[in-house]
Amino acid sequence: MGKALIIGCGGVASVTIHKCCQNSEVFEEICIASRTKAKCDALKAKLDGGKTKISTAQVNADNVNELVALIENFKPDVVINLALPYQDLTIMDACLATKTNYVDTANYEPLDTAKFEYKWQWAYRERFEKAGITALLGSGFDPGVTGVFSAYAQKHYFDEIHYIDILDANAGDHGYPFATNFNPEINIREVTANGSYWENGKWVETEPMEIKRVYNFPQIGEKDMYLLHHEELESLALNINGIKRIRFFMTFGQSYLTHLKCLENVGMTSIEPIEYEGKQIVPLQFLKAVLPDPATLGPRTKGKTNIGCIFQGIKDGKPRTYYIYNVCDHQECYREVESQAISYTTGVPAMIGAMLLMNKTWNKPGVYNIEEFDPDPFMDALNQWGLPWQESFEPELVD
Ligand code: NDP
């Protein structure tokens, strides 16, 4: 059917690339382009021989001209941005210049401020619409599948959704006292920031990790979970009818939190550059360099993830609750694509989002969050491509 350019070759990209190769009817040709070309070449060597034709390239995704040259040379139908949130805008600029569709899994965040927001990417709406191309924002799991679950609940089960709780549990154990499951810099910026949730039309801000609940997750059991700010809250608050409150909770073990507190207390999680032996270094970037590379956690991680949404609202005048979630097993993911479940749960939806743009199932020019599209084809594809979902109409609620 067509060609995809995948930018980045880290944990998430590796899963997306494996999945594109499994789906060679749609992804006839892919180009893997990243800062370190050797990583792209190593993955190509592993996957070559299948039906999808693979090429590789070196690119600095902070540089629009380099991106434009690469896109003009390869002529993809879609660019899948799996680099870091800092590159979102340059890649969107290059897509505009070349009239190419765009998909990502994380919203833009300036390098020097730990504050991710959609406003920068939403500012491209008119230009994408005029160019006749689509930007699909947030096609990972959260954001991503959580938005699709919300659109699905809205379409099939509710007239109005009043409350959404997004619950993200990782019961995986990698055996290290402290490591992060995806890019440590992005992960630590997210969890050390203030928490917040949306209630009655405005944001309520909390201290980091201030709100804790215990939840009994299907197939995992009881876990401590903490309220975080998370990017899909911003778009879901606007796109779901009748919403009164939306919160996001993520599980963390005590060892992770104790290490994080200690690193924070000694200044290692700061993003303010400091001078060290005549050189400017950012403590958090240095910390990233000494922590285990998330890509190496795959073979060591055992256990499951459970990510889903609990909805409360009204259907035909009656109150209704609905819980929809996916459970993923770290070791099964590793056996299939040599990655743990965190990368898997993000990389599979990125492939699905790109597929739905390529085969024109989702076809509207502009910049959209994932819940603004018809959820049904995505829900079918989740079952088909390794992230089957389960539902319950009498879930335990979060107080
Ligand atoms: P990694 O750090 O493993 O991979 C990032 C990749 O991007 C690396 O290959 C890196 O190159 C490359 N890269 C970074 N900067 C540049 C640049 N300037 N030019 C070209 N390539 C660059 O990250 P992950 O795979 O864990 O995460 C990828 C994205 O997925 C992130 O944006 C993250 O926020 C998002 N994510 C989304 C989730 C969701 O559910 N929606 C969940 C988890 C992650 P190099 O190899 O040289 O370092």
CSV table of C-alpha atoms and ligand atoms in Angstrom, one decimal:
chain,number,residue,atom,x,y,z
A,1,MET,CA,0.0,0.0,0.0
A,2,GLY,CA,2.6,2.6,0.9
A,3,LYS,CA,5.7,4.0,2.6
A,4,ALA,CA,6.4,5.2,6.2
A,5,LEU,CA,9.3,7.2,7.5
A,6,ILE,CA,10.0,6.4,11.1
A,7,ILE,CA,12.0,9.0,13.0
A,8,GLY,CA,13.9,7.7,16.1
A,9,CYS,CA,15.2,4.2,16.8
A,10,GLY,CA,14.7,3.8,20.6
A,11,GLY,CA,12.5,1.5,22.6
A,12,VAL,CA,9.1,2.6,21.2
A,13,ALA,CA,10.3,2.9,17.6
A,14,SER,CA,11.8,-0.6,17.7
A,15,VAL,CA,8.3,-2.1,18.5
A,16,THR,CA,6.6,0.1,15.8
A,17,ILE,CA,9.2,-1.1,13.2
A,18,HIS,CA,8.7,-4.7,14.1
A,19,LYS,CA,4.9,-4.3,13.8
A,20,CYS,CA,5.2,-2.4,10.5
A,21,CYS,CA,7.2,-5.4,9.2
A,22,GLN,CA,4.4,-7.8,10.4
A,23,ASN,CA,1.9,-5.6,8.6
A,24,SER,CA,3.7,-5.6,5.2
A,25,GLU,CA,0.6,-5.4,3.2
A,26,VAL,CA,0.2,-1.8,4.5
A,27,PHE,CA,3.8,-1.0,5.1
A,28,GLU,CA,5.5,-2.1,1.9
A,29,GLU,CA,8.5,0.1,2.5
A,30,ILE,CA,9.8,1.9,5.6
A,31,CYS,CA,12.8,4.1,6.2
A,32,ILE,CA,14.2,4.2,9.8
A,33,ALA,CA,16.0,7.5,10.4
A,34,SER,CA,17.5,8.6,13.6
A,35,ARG,CA,20.4,10.5,15.2
A,36,THR,CA,22.5,7.3,15.6
A,37,LYS,CA,22.3,5.5,12.3
A,38,ALA,CA,24.1,2.4,13.7
A,39,LYS,CA,21.0,1.6,15.7
A,40,CYS,CA,18.8,1.8,12.6
A,41,ASP,CA,21.2,-0.4,10.7
A,42,ALA,CA,21.3,-3.0,13.5
A,43,LEU,CA,17.5,-3.2,13.5
A,44,LYS,CA,17.4,-3.4,9.7
A,45,ALA,CA,19.9,-6.3,9.8
A,46,LYS,CA,17.6,-8.1,12.3
A,47,LEU,CA,14.4,-7.6,10.3
A,48,ASP,CA,15.6,-7.7,6.7
A,49,GLY,CA,14.4,-10.7,4.7
A,50,GLY,CA,10.7,-10.1,5.3
A,51,LYS,CA,8.3,-8.5,2.8
A,52,THR,CA,8.7,-4.9,4.0
A,53,LYS,CA,11.6,-3.2,2.3
A,54,ILE,CA,13.7,-1.4,4.9
A,55,SER,CA,16.2,1.5,4.4
A,56,THR,CA,18.0,3.6,7.0
A,57,ALA,CA,19.2,7.2,7.3
A,58,GLN,CA,21.0,9.5,9.6
A,59,VAL,CA,19.0,12.6,10.6
A,60,ASN,CA,19.1,15.4,13.1
A,61,ALA,CA,15.4,15.9,13.8
A,62,ASP,CA,16.0,19.3,15.3
A,63,ASN,CA,16.9,20.5,11.8
A,64,VAL,CA,14.0,21.2,9.5
A,65,ASN,CA,16.1,21.4,6.4
A,66,GLU,CA,17.6,18.0,7.0
A,67,LEU,CA,14.2,16.5,7.6
A,68,VAL,CA,12.7,18.1,4.5
A,69,ALA,CA,15.6,16.7,2.4
A,70,LEU,CA,15.0,13.2,3.8
A,71,ILE,CA,11.3,13.3,3.2
A,72,GLU,CA,11.7,14.6,-0.3
A,73,ASN,CA,14.1,11.9,-1.0
A,74,PHE,CA,12.1,9.0,0.4
A,75,LYS,CA,8.6,10.4,-0.3
A,76,PRO,CA,6.7,8.6,2.5
A,77,ASP,CA,2.9,8.6,2.9
A,78,VAL,CA,3.3,9.2,6.6
A,79,VAL,CA,6.0,10.3,9.0
A,80,ILE,CA,5.9,8.5,12.4
A,81,ASN,CA,7.7,10.7,15.0
A,82,LEU,CA,9.1,8.4,17.6
A,83,ALA,CA,12.0,10.6,18.6
A,84,LEU,CA,11.5,12.8,21.7
A,85,PRO,CA,8.8,15.4,22.4
A,86,TYR,CA,11.4,18.2,21.8
A,87,GLN,CA,11.4,17.3,18.0
A,88,ASP,CA,7.6,17.5,17.5
A,89,LEU,CA,7.5,21.0,16.0
A,90,THR,CA,10.5,20.6,13.6
A,91,ILE,CA,9.1,17.4,12.3
A,92,MET,CA,5.6,19.0,11.9
A,93,ASP,CA,7.3,21.9,10.0
A,94,ALA,CA,9.0,19.4,7.6
A,95,CYS,CA,5.7,17.6,7.1
A,96,LEU,CA,4.0,20.9,6.2
A,97,ALA,CA,6.8,21.8,3.8
A,98,THR,CA,6.5,18.5,2.0
A,99,LYS,CA,2.7,17.9,2.4
A,100,THR,CA,3.2,14.6,4.3
A,101,ASN,CA,0.9,13.1,7.0
A,102,TYR,CA,2.3,13.1,10.6
A,103,VAL,CA,1.8,10.8,13.6
A,104,ASP,CA,3.4,11.1,17.1
A,105,THR,CA,3.0,9.7,20.6
A,106,ALA,CA,3.8,12.6,22.9
A,107,ASN,CA,3.1,16.3,22.8
A,108,TYR,CA,5.6,19.0,22.4
A,109,GLU,CA,7.7,20.0,25.4
A,110,PRO,CA,10.3,22.8,25.3
A,111,LEU,CA,13.7,21.5,26.4
A,112,ASP,CA,14.2,24.1,29.1
A,113,THR,CA,10.7,24.0,30.7
A,114,ALA,CA,9.2,20.7,32.0
A,115,LYS,CA,5.7,21.7,30.9
A,116,PHE,CA,4.1,19.7,28.1
A,117,GLU,CA,1.0,21.3,26.5
A,118,TYR,CA,-0.9,20.9,23.2
A,119,LYS,CA,-1.0,24.6,22.4
A,120,TRP,CA,2.1,24.6,20.3
A,121,GLN,CA,0.9,21.7,18.1
A,122,TRP,CA,-2.8,22.9,18.0
A,123,ALA,CA,-1.4,26.2,16.5
A,124,TYR,CA,-0.7,24.2,13.3
A,125,ARG,CA,-4.4,23.3,12.7
A,126,GLU,CA,-5.1,25.7,9.9
A,127,ARG,CA,-1.9,25.2,8.1
A,128,PHE,CA,-2.3,21.4,8.0
A,129,GLU,CA,-5.9,21.7,6.9
A,130,LYS,CA,-4.9,24.1,4.1
A,131,ALA,CA,-2.1,21.8,3.0
A,132,GLY,CA,-4.6,18.9,2.9
A,133,ILE,CA,-2.6,16.7,5.3
A,134,THR,CA,-3.4,15.1,8.7
A,135,ALA,CA,-1.4,15.3,12.0
A,136,LEU,CA,-2.6,12.6,14.3
A,137,LEU,CA,-1.4,13.6,17.8
A,138,GLY,CA,-0.8,11.1,20.6
A,139,SER,CA,-1.1,7.7,19.0
A,140,GLY,CA,0.6,5.7,21.8
A,141,PHE,CA,-1.1,4.1,24.8
A,142,ASP,CA,-1.5,7.1,27.1
A,143,PRO,CA,-2.1,9.3,25.3
A,144,GLY,CA,-3.4,7.2,22.5
A,145,VAL,CA,-5.4,4.1,23.3
A,146,THR,CA,-6.9,5.9,26.4
A,147,GLY,CA,-8.3,8.5,24.0
A,148,VAL,CA,-9.7,5.8,21.7
A,149,PHE,CA,-11.2,4.0,24.7
A,150,SER,CA,-12.9,7.4,25.6
A,151,ALA,CA,-14.2,7.9,22.1
A,152,TYR,CA,-15.5,4.3,22.1
A,153,ALA,CA,-17.3,4.7,25.4
A,154,GLN,CA,-18.8,7.9,24.2
A,155,LYS,CA,-19.9,6.4,20.9
A,156,HIS,CA,-21.4,3.2,22.2
A,157,TYR,CA,-22.2,3.4,25.9
A,158,PHE,CA,-22.9,7.0,27.1
A,159,ASP,CA,-25.0,10.0,26.2
A,160,GLU,CA,-22.8,12.0,28.7
A,161,ILE,CA,-19.6,11.0,30.4
A,162,HIS,CA,-19.2,12.8,33.7
A,163,TYR,CA,-16.1,11.2,35.2
A,164,ILE,CA,-13.0,9.5,33.7
A,165,ASP,CA,-10.3,7.9,35.7
A,166,ILE,CA,-7.3,6.7,33.6
A,167,LEU,CA,-5.4,4.0,35.5
A,168,ASP,CA,-1.9,3.0,34.4
A,169,ALA,CA,-0.5,0.1,36.3
A,170,ASN,CA,2.9,-1.5,35.7
A,171,ALA,CA,3.5,-4.6,37.9
A,172,GLY,CA,6.7,-5.4,35.9
A,173,ASP,CA,9.8,-6.2,37.9
A,174,HIS,CA,13.2,-5.7,36.2
A,175,GLY,CA,15.3,-6.5,39.3
A,176,TYR,CA,17.1,-3.2,39.5
A,177,PRO,CA,16.6,-1.0,42.5
A,178,PHE,CA,15.9,2.0,40.2
A,179,ALA,CA,15.4,2.2,36.5
A,180,THR,CA,12.8,3.8,34.3
A,181,ASN,CA,10.7,1.9,31.7
A,182,PHE,CA,11.0,4.5,29.0
A,183,ASN,CA,13.3,7.4,28.3
A,184,PRO,CA,14.5,8.4,31.8
A,185,GLU,CA,14.7,12.1,31.1
A,186,ILE,CA,11.1,12.2,29.8
A,187,ASN,CA,9.8,9.9,32.5
A,188,ILE,CA,11.4,11.7,35.5
A,189,ARG,CA,10.3,15.1,34.1
A,190,GLU,CA,6.8,13.7,34.1
A,191,VAL,CA,6.7,12.3,37.6
A,192,THR,CA,8.6,15.1,39.4
A,193,ALA,CA,6.2,17.7,38.1
A,194,ASN,CA,3.2,18.9,40.0
A,195,GLY,CA,0.1,16.7,39.6
A,196,SER,CA,-3.2,18.1,38.3
A,197,TYR,CA,-6.6,17.1,37.3
A,198,TRP,CA,-9.5,18.7,35.5
A,199,GLU,CA,-12.7,19.4,37.5
A,200,ASN,CA,-15.7,21.6,36.7
A,201,GLY,CA,-14.0,23.4,33.9
A,202,LYS,CA,-10.7,24.2,35.5
A,203,TRP,CA,-7.4,22.6,36.5
A,204,VAL,CA,-6.7,21.7,40.1
A,205,GLU,CA,-3.0,21.5,40.8
A,206,THR,CA,-1.5,19.1,43.4
A,207,GLU,CA,2.0,18.6,44.9
A,208,PRO,CA,3.9,15.8,43.1
A,209,MET,CA,2.6,12.5,44.3
A,210,GLU,CA,0.3,14.2,46.8
A,211,ILE,CA,-2.8,12.1,46.0
A,212,LYS,CA,-2.5,8.4,46.5
A,213,ARG,CA,-5.1,5.6,46.1
A,214,VAL,CA,-4.9,1.8,46.3
A,215,TYR,CA,-6.6,-0.1,43.4
A,216,ASN,CA,-7.2,-3.8,42.9
A,217,PHE,CA,-6.3,-4.1,39.2
A,218,PRO,CA,-7.7,-7.1,37.2
A,219,GLN,CA,-4.9,-9.7,36.6
A,220,ILE,CA,-2.4,-7.7,38.7
A,221,GLY,CA,-3.9,-7.2,42.2
A,222,GLU,CA,-3.6,-4.3,44.6
A,223,LYS,CA,-1.2,-1.5,43.8
A,224,ASP,CA,-0.5,2.0,45.2
A,225,MET,CA,-1.2,4.6,42.5
A,226,TYR,CA,-0.6,8.3,42.4
A,227,LEU,CA,-2.3,11.2,40.6
A,228,LEU,CA,-0.2,12.7,37.9
A,229,HIS,CA,-0.8,15.4,35.3
A,230,HIS,CA,-0.9,13.6,31.9
A,231,GLU,CA,-1.2,15.1,28.5
A,232,GLU,CA,-4.4,13.4,27.3
A,233,LEU,CA,-6.3,15.1,30.2
A,234,GLU,CA,-6.0,18.4,28.2
A,235,SER,CA,-7.6,17.2,25.0
A,236,LEU,CA,-10.2,14.8,26.5
A,237,ALA,CA,-11.5,17.6,28.7
A,238,LEU,CA,-12.4,19.4,25.5
A,239,ASN,CA,-13.5,16.5,23.3
A,240,ILE,CA,-15.7,14.3,25.6
A,241,ASN,CA,-19.3,15.5,26.1
A,242,GLY,CA,-20.4,16.5,29.6
A,243,ILE,CA,-17.1,15.9,31.4
A,244,LYS,CA,-17.0,17.0,35.0
A,245,ARG,CA,-13.8,15.5,36.2
A,246,ILE,CA,-10.9,13.6,34.6
A,247,ARG,CA,-7.9,12.2,36.5
A,248,PHE,CA,-4.9,10.1,35.7
A,249,PHE,CA,-3.2,7.7,38.1
A,250,MET,CA,0.0,5.7,37.7
A,251,THR,CA,1.3,3.0,40.0
A,252,PHE,CA,4.8,3.3,41.5
A,253,GLY,CA,6.5,0.9,43.9
A,254,GLN,CA,8.1,2.1,47.2
A,255,SER,CA,11.6,1.5,46.0
A,256,TYR,CA,11.2,3.7,42.9
A,257,LEU,CA,9.7,6.5,44.9
A,258,THR,CA,12.4,6.4,47.6
A,259,HIS,CA,15.2,6.5,45.0
A,260,LEU,CA,13.4,9.3,43.2
A,261,LYS,CA,13.0,11.4,46.3
A,262,CYS,CA,16.7,11.0,47.2
A,263,LEU,CA,17.8,11.9,43.7
A,264,GLU,CA,15.5,14.9,43.8
A,265,ASN,CA,16.8,16.0,47.2
A,266,VAL,CA,20.4,16.0,46.0
A,267,GLY,CA,19.5,17.9,42.8
A,268,MET,CA,20.0,15.1,40.3
A,269,THR,CA,16.6,15.5,38.7
A,270,SER,CA,17.0,19.2,37.9
A,271,ILE,CA,16.9,20.4,34.3
A,272,GLU,CA,18.8,23.7,35.2
A,273,PRO,CA,22.3,23.4,33.6
A,274,ILE,CA,25.2,23.6,36.1
A,275,GLU,CA,28.8,24.2,35.4
A,276,TYR,CA,31.0,21.2,36.0
A,277,GLU,CA,34.8,21.3,35.3
A,278,GLY,CA,34.2,24.2,32.8
A,279,LYS,CA,31.3,22.4,31.0
A,280,GLN,CA,27.6,23.1,31.3
A,281,ILE,CA,25.8,19.9,32.2
A,282,VAL,CA,22.1,19.3,32.9
A,283,PRO,CA,21.9,17.0,36.1
A,284,LEU,CA,18.9,15.1,34.7
A,285,GLN,CA,20.7,14.4,31.4
A,286,PHE,CA,23.7,13.2,33.4
A,287,LEU,CA,21.4,10.9,35.5
A,288,LYS,CA,20.0,9.5,32.3
A,289,ALA,CA,23.5,8.5,31.2
A,290,VAL,CA,24.2,6.5,34.4
A,291,LEU,CA,20.8,4.8,34.6
A,292,PRO,CA,20.1,1.5,32.8
A,293,ASP,CA,19.1,2.0,29.2
A,294,PRO,CA,15.3,1.1,29.1
A,295,ALA,CA,16.0,-0.8,25.9
A,296,THR,CA,18.1,-3.3,28.0
A,297,LEU,CA,15.2,-4.0,30.5
A,298,GLY,CA,13.3,-6.2,28.1
A,299,PRO,CA,14.9,-9.6,28.9
A,300,ARG,CA,14.9,-8.9,32.7
A,301,THR,CA,11.3,-7.6,33.1
A,302,LYS,CA,8.7,-10.0,34.4
A,303,GLY,CA,5.0,-9.3,35.2
A,304,LYS,CA,2.1,-7.4,33.6
A,305,THR,CA,0.8,-4.0,32.8
A,306,ASN,CA,-2.8,-3.0,33.0
A,307,ILE,CA,-3.8,0.3,31.5
A,308,GLY,CA,-7.4,1.4,31.1
A,309,CYS,CA,-10.2,3.9,31.8
A,310,ILE,CA,-13.1,3.9,34.1
A,311,PHE,CA,-16.1,6.0,32.9
A,312,GLN,CA,-19.1,7.2,34.9
A,313,GLY,CA,-22.0,8.9,33.2
A,314,ILE,CA,-25.5,8.6,31.9
A,315,LYS,CA,-27.2,6.5,29.2
A,316,ASP,CA,-30.9,6.9,28.4
A,317,GLY,CA,-31.4,8.9,31.6
A,318,LYS,CA,-29.8,6.1,33.8
A,319,PRO,CA,-26.4,6.2,35.5
A,320,ARG,CA,-23.8,3.8,34.1
A,321,THR,CA,-20.2,2.8,34.8
A,322,TYR,CA,-17.8,1.2,32.3
A,323,TYR,CA,-14.2,0.0,32.7
A,324,ILE,CA,-12.1,-0.9,29.6
A,325,TYR,CA,-8.5,-2.0,29.8
A,326,ASN,CA,-5.7,-3.9,28.2
A,327,VAL,CA,-3.4,-6.3,30.1
A,328,CYS,CA,0.0,-6.9,28.6
A,329,ASP,CA,2.7,-9.4,29.7
A,330,HIS,CA,6.3,-8.1,29.6
A,331,GLN,CA,7.8,-11.5,28.8
A,332,GLU,CA,5.3,-12.2,26.0
A,333,CYS,CA,6.1,-8.9,24.4
A,334,TYR,CA,9.8,-9.6,24.7
A,335,ARG,CA,9.4,-13.0,23.0
A,336,GLU,CA,7.5,-11.4,20.2
A,337,VAL,CA,9.5,-8.2,19.5
A,338,GLU,CA,12.4,-8.1,22.0
A,339,SER,CA,10.9,-5.2,24.0
A,340,GLN,CA,9.2,-4.9,27.3
A,341,ALA,CA,5.5,-4.0,27.6
A,342,ILE,CA,5.9,-0.3,28.1
A,343,SER,CA,7.5,0.1,24.7
A,344,TYR,CA,5.1,-2.5,23.2
A,345,THR,CA,1.9,-0.7,24.5
A,346,THR,CA,3.2,2.5,22.9
A,347,GLY,CA,4.7,1.1,19.7
A,348,VAL,CA,1.7,-0.9,18.5
A,349,PRO,CA,-0.8,2.0,18.6
A,350,ALA,CA,1.7,4.2,16.7
A,351,MET,CA,1.7,1.6,13.9
A,352,ILE,CA,-2.1,1.3,14.0
A,353,GLY,CA,-2.5,5.1,13.8
A,354,ALA,CA,-0.2,5.3,10.9
A,355,MET,CA,-2.0,2.5,9.1
A,356,LEU,CA,-5.4,4.2,9.5
A,357,LEU,CA,-4.0,7.3,7.9
A,358,MET,CA,-2.2,5.4,5.1
A,359,ASN,CA,-5.3,3.3,4.2
A,360,LYS,CA,-7.4,6.5,4.5
A,361,THR,CA,-9.8,5.0,7.0
A,362,TRP,CA,-9.1,8.1,9.0
A,363,ASN,CA,-9.1,10.8,6.4
A,364,LYS,CA,-9.5,14.5,7.5
A,365,PRO,CA,-7.0,17.2,6.9
A,366,GLY,CA,-5.9,19.2,10.0
A,367,VAL,CA,-4.4,18.5,13.4
A,368,TYR,CA,-6.4,16.1,15.6
A,369,ASN,CA,-6.1,14.3,18.8
A,370,ILE,CA,-6.8,10.6,18.5
A,371,GLU,CA,-10.3,10.7,20.2
A,372,GLU,CA,-11.5,13.0,17.4
A,373,PHE,CA,-11.6,10.0,15.0
A,374,ASP,CA,-14.0,7.1,14.7
A,375,PRO,CA,-12.7,4.7,17.4
A,376,ASP,CA,-14.1,1.4,15.9
A,377,PRO,CA,-11.4,0.6,13.3
A,378,PHE,CA,-8.7,1.3,15.9
A,379,MET,CA,-10.4,-0.9,18.5
A,380,ASP,CA,-10.6,-3.8,16.0
A,381,ALA,CA,-6.9,-3.2,15.1
A,382,LEU,CA,-5.9,-3.4,18.8
A,383,ASN,CA,-7.4,-6.9,19.0
A,384,GLN,CA,-5.7,-7.9,15.8
A,385,TRP,CA,-2.2,-6.5,16.5
A,386,GLY,CA,-1.5,-7.6,20.0
A,387,LEU,CA,-3.3,-5.3,22.4
A,388,PRO,CA,-6.7,-7.0,23.1
A,389,TRP,CA,-9.0,-5.1,25.4
A,390,GLN,CA,-11.4,-6.3,28.1
A,391,GLU,CA,-14.4,-4.6,29.6
A,392,SER,CA,-16.5,-4.6,32.8
A,393,PHE,CA,-19.7,-2.9,33.6
A,394,GLU,CA,-19.4,-3.2,37.4
A,395,PRO,CA,-15.9,-2.1,38.1
A,396,GLU,CA,-14.4,-1.0,41.5
A,397,LEU,CA,-14.5,2.8,41.5
A,398,VAL,CA,-11.7,5.1,42.6
A,399,ASP,CA,-12.9,7.5,45.4
B,1,NDP,P1,14.2,6.5,23.4
B,1,NDP,O1,15.1,7.5,24.1
B,1,NDP,O2,14.4,5.1,23.6
B,1,NDP,O3,14.3,6.8,21.8
B,1,NDP,C1,14.3,8.1,21.3
B,1,NDP,C2,15.0,8.0,19.9
B,1,NDP,O4,14.9,9.2,19.3
B,1,NDP,C3,16.4,7.5,20.0
B,1,NDP,O5,16.7,6.6,18.9
B,1,NDP,C4,17.2,8.8,19.7
B,1,NDP,O6,18.4,8.7,19.1
B,1,NDP,C5,16.2,9.5,18.8
B,1,NDP,N1,16.4,11.0,18.8
B,1,NDP,C6,16.5,11.8,19.9
B,1,NDP,N2,16.8,13.1,19.5
B,1,NDP,C7,16.9,13.0,18.2
B,1,NDP,C8,17.2,14.0,17.2
B,1,NDP,N3,17.4,15.3,17.5
B,1,NDP,N4,17.3,13.6,15.9
B,1,NDP,C9,17.0,12.3,15.5
B,1,NDP,N5,16.7,11.4,16.4
B,1,NDP,C10,16.7,11.7,17.7
B,1,NDP,O7,12.7,7.0,23.8
B,1,NDP,P2,11.4,6.0,23.7
B,1,NDP,O8,11.4,5.2,22.6
B,1,NDP,O9,11.2,5.5,25.1
B,1,NDP,O10,10.3,7.1,23.5
B,1,NDP,C11,10.0,7.7,22.3
B,1,NDP,C12,8.8,8.6,22.4
B,1,NDP,O11,7.6,7.9,22.8
B,1,NDP,C13,9.0,9.8,23.3
B,1,NDP,O12,8.5,11.0,22.8
B,1,NDP,C14,8.1,9.4,24.5
B,1,NDP,O13,7.7,10.5,25.2
B,1,NDP,C15,7.0,8.7,23.8
B,1,NDP,N6,6.2,7.8,24.7
B,1,NDP,C16,4.9,7.8,24.6
B,1,NDP,C17,4.1,6.9,25.4
B,1,NDP,C18,2.6,6.9,25.2
B,1,NDP,O14,2.0,6.0,25.7
B,1,NDP,N7,2.0,7.8,24.5
B,1,NDP,C19,4.7,6.0,26.4
B,1,NDP,C20,6.2,6.0,26.3
B,1,NDP,C21,6.9,6.8,25.5
B,1,NDP,P3,19.7,8.1,19.8
B,1,NDP,O15,19.6,6.7,19.6
B,1,NDP,O16,20.9,8.7,19.1
B,1,NDP,O17,19.6,8.5,21.3
